[in-house]
Structures are given as C-alpha cells and as structure tokens.
CSV table of C-alpha atoms in Angstrom, one decimal:
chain,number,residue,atom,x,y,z
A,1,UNK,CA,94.8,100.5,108.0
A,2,UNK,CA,95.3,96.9,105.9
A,3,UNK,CA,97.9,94.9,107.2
A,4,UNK,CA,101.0,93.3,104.6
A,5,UNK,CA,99.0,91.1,103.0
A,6,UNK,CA,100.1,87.6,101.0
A,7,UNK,CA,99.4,85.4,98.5
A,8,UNK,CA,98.5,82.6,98.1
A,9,UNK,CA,98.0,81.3,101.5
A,10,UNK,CA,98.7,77.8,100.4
A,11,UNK,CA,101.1,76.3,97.5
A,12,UNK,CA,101.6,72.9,96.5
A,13,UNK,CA,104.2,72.1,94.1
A,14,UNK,CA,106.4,69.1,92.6
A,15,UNK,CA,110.4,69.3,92.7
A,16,UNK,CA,111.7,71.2,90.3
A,17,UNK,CA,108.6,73.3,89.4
A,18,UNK,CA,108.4,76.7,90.1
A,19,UNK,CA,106.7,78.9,92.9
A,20,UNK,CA,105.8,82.7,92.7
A,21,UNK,CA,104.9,84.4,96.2
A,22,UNK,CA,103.5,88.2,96.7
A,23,UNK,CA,103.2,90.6,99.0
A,24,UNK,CA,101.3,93.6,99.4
A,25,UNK,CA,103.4,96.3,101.8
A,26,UNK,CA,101.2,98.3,104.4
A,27,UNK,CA,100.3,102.2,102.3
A,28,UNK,CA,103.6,104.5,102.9
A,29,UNK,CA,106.0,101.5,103.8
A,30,UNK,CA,108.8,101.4,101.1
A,31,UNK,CA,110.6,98.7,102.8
A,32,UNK,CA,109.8,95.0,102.2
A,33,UNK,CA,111.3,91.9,103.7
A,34,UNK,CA,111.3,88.4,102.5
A,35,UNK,CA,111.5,85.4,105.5
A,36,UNK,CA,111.7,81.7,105.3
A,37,UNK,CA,110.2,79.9,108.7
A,38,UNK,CA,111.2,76.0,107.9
A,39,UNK,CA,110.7,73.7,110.3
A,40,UNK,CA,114.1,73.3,112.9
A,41,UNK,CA,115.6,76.0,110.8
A,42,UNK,CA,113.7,79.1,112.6
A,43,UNK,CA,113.0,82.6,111.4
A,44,UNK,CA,116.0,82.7,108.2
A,45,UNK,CA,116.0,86.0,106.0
A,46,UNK,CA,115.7,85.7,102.8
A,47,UNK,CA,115.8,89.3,100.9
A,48,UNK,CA,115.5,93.2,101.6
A,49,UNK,CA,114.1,95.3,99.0
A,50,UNK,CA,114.1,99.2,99.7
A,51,UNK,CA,112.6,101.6,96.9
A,52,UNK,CA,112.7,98.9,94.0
A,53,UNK,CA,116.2,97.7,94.9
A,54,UNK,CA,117.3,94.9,96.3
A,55,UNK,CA,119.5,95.7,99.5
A,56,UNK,CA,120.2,93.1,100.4
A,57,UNK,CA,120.1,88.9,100.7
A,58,UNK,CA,120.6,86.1,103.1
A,59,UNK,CA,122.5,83.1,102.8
A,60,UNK,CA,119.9,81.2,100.6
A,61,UNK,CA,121.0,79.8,96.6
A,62,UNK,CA,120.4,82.3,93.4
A,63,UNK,CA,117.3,80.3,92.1
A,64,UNK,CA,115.6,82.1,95.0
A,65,UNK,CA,114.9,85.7,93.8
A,66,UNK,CA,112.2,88.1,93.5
A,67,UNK,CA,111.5,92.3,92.7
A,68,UNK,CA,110.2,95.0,94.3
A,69,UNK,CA,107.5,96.8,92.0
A,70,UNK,CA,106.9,101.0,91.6
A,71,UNK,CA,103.8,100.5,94.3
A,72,UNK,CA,106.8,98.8,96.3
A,73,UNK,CA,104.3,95.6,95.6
A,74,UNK,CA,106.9,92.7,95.8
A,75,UNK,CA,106.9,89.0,94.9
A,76,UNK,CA,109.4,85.8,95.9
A,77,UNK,CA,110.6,83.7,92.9
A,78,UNK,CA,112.1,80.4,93.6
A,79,UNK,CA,112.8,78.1,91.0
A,80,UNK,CA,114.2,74.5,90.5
A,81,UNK,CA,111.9,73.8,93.7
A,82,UNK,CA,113.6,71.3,96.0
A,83,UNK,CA,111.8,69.3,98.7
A,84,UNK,CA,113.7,71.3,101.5
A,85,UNK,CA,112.0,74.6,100.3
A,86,UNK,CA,109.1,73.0,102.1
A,87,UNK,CA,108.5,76.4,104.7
A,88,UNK,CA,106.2,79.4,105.8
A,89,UNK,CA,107.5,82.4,104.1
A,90,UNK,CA,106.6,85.5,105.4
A,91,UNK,CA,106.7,88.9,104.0
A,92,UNK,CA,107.1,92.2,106.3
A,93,UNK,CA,107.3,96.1,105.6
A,94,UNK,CA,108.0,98.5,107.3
A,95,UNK,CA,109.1,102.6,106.8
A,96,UNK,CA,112.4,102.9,105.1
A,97,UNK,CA,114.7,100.0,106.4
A,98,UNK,CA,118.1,101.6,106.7
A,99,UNK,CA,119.2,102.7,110.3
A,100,UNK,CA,116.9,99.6,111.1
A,101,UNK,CA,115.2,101.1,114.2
A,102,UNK,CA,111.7,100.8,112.0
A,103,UNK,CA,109.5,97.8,113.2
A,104,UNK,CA,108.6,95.1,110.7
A,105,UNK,CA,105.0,94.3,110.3
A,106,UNK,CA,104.5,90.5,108.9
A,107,UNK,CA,102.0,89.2,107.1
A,108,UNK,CA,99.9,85.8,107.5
A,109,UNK,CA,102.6,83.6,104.9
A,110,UNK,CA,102.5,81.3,102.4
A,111,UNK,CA,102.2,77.5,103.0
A,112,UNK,CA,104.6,76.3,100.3
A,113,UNK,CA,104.5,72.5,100.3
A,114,UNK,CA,106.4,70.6,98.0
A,115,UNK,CA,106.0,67.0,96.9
B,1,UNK,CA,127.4,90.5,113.7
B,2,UNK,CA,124.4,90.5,115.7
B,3,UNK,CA,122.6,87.2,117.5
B,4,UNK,CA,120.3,86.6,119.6
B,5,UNK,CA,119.7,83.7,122.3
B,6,UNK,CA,116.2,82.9,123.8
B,7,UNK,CA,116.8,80.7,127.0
B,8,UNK,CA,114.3,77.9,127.5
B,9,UNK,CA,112.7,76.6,123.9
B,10,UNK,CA,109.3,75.7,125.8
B,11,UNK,CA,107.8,77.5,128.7
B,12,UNK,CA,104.6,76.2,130.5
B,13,UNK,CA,103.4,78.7,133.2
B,14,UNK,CA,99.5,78.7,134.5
B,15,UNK,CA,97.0,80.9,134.3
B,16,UNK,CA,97.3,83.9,136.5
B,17,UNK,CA,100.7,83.4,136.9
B,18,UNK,CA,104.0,85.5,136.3
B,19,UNK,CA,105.2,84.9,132.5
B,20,UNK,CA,109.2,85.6,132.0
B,21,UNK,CA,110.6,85.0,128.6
B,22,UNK,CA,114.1,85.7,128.5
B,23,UNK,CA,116.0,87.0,125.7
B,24,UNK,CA,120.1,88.0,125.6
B,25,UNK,CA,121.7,89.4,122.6
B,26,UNK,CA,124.9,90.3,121.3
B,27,UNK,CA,125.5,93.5,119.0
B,28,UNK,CA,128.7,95.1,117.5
B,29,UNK,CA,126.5,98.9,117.7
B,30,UNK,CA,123.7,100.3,120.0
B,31,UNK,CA,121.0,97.5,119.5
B,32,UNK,CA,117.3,98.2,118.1
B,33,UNK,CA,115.4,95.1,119.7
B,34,UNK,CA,111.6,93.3,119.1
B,35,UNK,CA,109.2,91.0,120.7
B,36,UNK,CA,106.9,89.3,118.4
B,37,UNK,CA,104.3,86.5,119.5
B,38,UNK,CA,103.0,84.3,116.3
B,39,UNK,CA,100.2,82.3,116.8
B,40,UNK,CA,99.2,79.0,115.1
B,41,UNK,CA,99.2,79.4,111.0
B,42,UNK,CA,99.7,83.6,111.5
B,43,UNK,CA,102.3,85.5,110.9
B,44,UNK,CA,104.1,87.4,113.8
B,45,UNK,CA,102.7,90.2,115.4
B,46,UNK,CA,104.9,93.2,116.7
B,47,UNK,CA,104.3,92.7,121.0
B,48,UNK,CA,107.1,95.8,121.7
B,49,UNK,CA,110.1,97.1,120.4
B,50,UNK,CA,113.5,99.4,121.8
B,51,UNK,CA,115.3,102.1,119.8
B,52,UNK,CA,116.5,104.5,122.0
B,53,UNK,CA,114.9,106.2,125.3
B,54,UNK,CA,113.3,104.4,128.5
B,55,UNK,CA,115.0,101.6,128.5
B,56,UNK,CA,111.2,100.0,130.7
B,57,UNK,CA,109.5,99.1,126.8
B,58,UNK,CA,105.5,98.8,127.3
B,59,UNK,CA,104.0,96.7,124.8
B,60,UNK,CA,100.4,95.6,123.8
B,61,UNK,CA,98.1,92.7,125.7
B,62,UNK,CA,100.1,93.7,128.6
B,63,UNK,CA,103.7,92.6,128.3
B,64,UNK,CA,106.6,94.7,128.4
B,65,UNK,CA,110.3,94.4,128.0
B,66,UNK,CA,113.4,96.2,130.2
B,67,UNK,CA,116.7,96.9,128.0
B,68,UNK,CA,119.5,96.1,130.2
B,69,UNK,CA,122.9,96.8,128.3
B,70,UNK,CA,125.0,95.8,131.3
B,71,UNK,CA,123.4,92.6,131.2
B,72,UNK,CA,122.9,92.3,126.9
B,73,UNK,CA,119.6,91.1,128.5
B,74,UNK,CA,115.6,92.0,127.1
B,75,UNK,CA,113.7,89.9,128.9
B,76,UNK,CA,110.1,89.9,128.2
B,77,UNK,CA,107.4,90.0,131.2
B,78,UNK,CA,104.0,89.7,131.7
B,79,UNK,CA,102.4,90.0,135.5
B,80,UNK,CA,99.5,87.6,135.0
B,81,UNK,CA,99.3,84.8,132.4
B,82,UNK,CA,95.7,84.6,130.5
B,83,UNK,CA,94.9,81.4,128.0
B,84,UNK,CA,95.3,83.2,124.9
B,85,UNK,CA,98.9,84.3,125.6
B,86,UNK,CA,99.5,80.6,124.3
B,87,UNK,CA,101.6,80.7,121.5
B,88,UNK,CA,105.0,81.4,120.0
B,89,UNK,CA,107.4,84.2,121.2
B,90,UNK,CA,110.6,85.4,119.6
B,91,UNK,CA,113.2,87.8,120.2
B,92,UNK,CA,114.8,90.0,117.7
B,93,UNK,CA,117.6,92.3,117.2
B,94,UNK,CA,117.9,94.8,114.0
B,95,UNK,CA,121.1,94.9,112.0
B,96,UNK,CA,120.7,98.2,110.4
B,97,UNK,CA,124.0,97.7,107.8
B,98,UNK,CA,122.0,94.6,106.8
B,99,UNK,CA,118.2,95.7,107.1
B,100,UNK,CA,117.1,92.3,108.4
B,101,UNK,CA,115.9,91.1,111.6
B,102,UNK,CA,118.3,88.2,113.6
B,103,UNK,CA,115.7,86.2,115.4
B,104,UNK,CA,116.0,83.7,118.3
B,105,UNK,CA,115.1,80.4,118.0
B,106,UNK,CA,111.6,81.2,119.7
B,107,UNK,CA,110.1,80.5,122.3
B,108,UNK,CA,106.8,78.5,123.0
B,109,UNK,CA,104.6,79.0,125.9
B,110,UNK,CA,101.7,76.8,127.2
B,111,UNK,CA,99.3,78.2,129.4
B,112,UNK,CA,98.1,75.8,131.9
B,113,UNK,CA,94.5,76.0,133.8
C-alpha cells in the first residue's frame, strides 16, 4: 500500500512569491491534514479537509490556503511568501477524521525555503 | 482544549538500556492519544496509538505505551534501547470537534554505545 506522498520535496522561493504544495492521500482515506513543522515552533496545524471541504484551520493568516480535489488529492497555497514561512510541511490522511480516533499517516514534507 | 506536555526535550539513554519517554496530557472528553517517532528529513511515522480498550498500547519496533487516566499520563517505553531508535519522538492527543492532532514539543533521543 503507497504511503501519503508529497511534492516537491524541496522549494526555494523569494518573499513575496508564491508556493503550491501537494499531497497524494493513502487509497480509501478521505481525510487530509495539512502541518507546518518550523523550527522552535513544533508540530502547528494548518488545515483539515474531509470529503472536499475544508473542516477546519489553525491559527495561521488567510494567504495560506489550499483544496481538497474529487480523488481527495489536496494541495497547500500560500501566498505573499514571508521569510518566516521558512518550515517542513507535512501532509497526513487518514479514514474519515471526525470522532478523531483515526490515526494520521504523514508523508516525507516539503522543504519550503525562502530567501 | 486539549494539550499535551512531553517532560525532558532531550533524552540520551545507551544502548541496551531502558528507554522512557514521558508524555501527560490534558483533555476536556475521553482522549484518543499517538506516539510518532520522525527521523532526520522524514515525516513521522505512527509508533502506537489509544482509542478505547486495554489501556497496555503495543506498538511497532518494540515500544509500547500504558494509558493512565488517573495520572493524564502515556508514557512511552521501550525495554532495551538499539541505535536506530535515535531520533525524534512526539506525543499527540486527537481533538475530534477539531480533527487535528495537538502535539508535544517532542522529544529527542540519543542512543549512546
């Protein structure tokens, strides 16, 4: 069975441009979770998306924002990029995410680097 | 609201030896909680995980987890430390209003020869 898969691995950016991040779900896993790992700041969540909705978001800015496609495919938007969205964001899925008693299974990340 | 807090941000231990990763949580409803390891430039990997049941929580490689809700404790446990357990170790309680996992702050252990 393939694991949640991501890409790119690595993206390097300039402030102020913008960055696209996907994520392939593992097959029958409707649930999709977006997670931003910046260094000092830990594990922060980002965004839930549960059969093409969005369910829910953290505590991040609205130039952050993504979509949940019909293959329940997703992808990370963040625009205006600002030195401090330097981080490792990881994507996880898991079986439907309300109750929450359904493991989430992470991908590798992306490397965004901004300069 | 839940929250979790991972006593000890470093933990060297040597080869062979017992590995204790402790873990205490705090949680309005019954708590769903994880261990994930992540190793250098990977994601994190589910180690074990509590819903409901046996509250003694077997993992893989080993480890495994006991649910005390007297205590708001899930400490993580392994008997006998190898090299490759090196890495980073985090704690994590589900918020199922929210659908997102609260994570501790990690923890990172060094295995020692």
């Amino acid at each position: 069975e393939a694991g949640v898969t991501q890409s790119p691995t690595h993206l390097i950016k300039t402030r102020g441009q913008q960055a696209t991040l996907r994520c392939s779900p593992i097959s029958g896993h409707t649930s999709v979770y977006w997670y931003q790992q910046a260094l000092g700041l830990g594990l922060q969540f980002l965004l839930w998306y549960d059969e093409g909705e969005e369910r829910n978001r953290g505590n991040f800015p609205p130039r952050f924002s993504g979509r949940q496609f019909p293959n329940y495919s997703s992808e990370l938007n963040v625009n205006a990029l600002e030195l401090e969205d330097s981080a490792l964001y990881l994507c996880a899925s898991s079986l439907e995410g309300r109750g929450g008693n359904q493991p989430q299974h992470f991908g590798d990340g992306t490397r965004l680097s901004i300069l | 609201a839940q929250s979790v807090t991972q006593l000890g941000s470093h933990v060297s231990v040597s080869e062979g030896a017992l590995v204790l990763l402790r873990c205490n949580y705090s949680s309005s409803v019954p708590p769903y909680l994880f261990w994930y390891v992540q190793y250098p430039n990977q994601g994190l990997q589910l180690l074990l995980k509590y819903t409901t049941g046996a509250t003694l929580v077997k993992g893989i490689n080993g480890f495994e987890a006991e649910f005390k809700k007297s205590e708001t404790s899930f400490h993580l446990t392994k008997p006998s430390a190898h090299m490759s357990d090196a890495a980073e170790y985090f704690c994590a309680v589900s918020d199922p209003a929210w659908g997102k996992l609260q994570f501790g702050a990690g923890t990172q252990v060094v295995v020692t020869p």
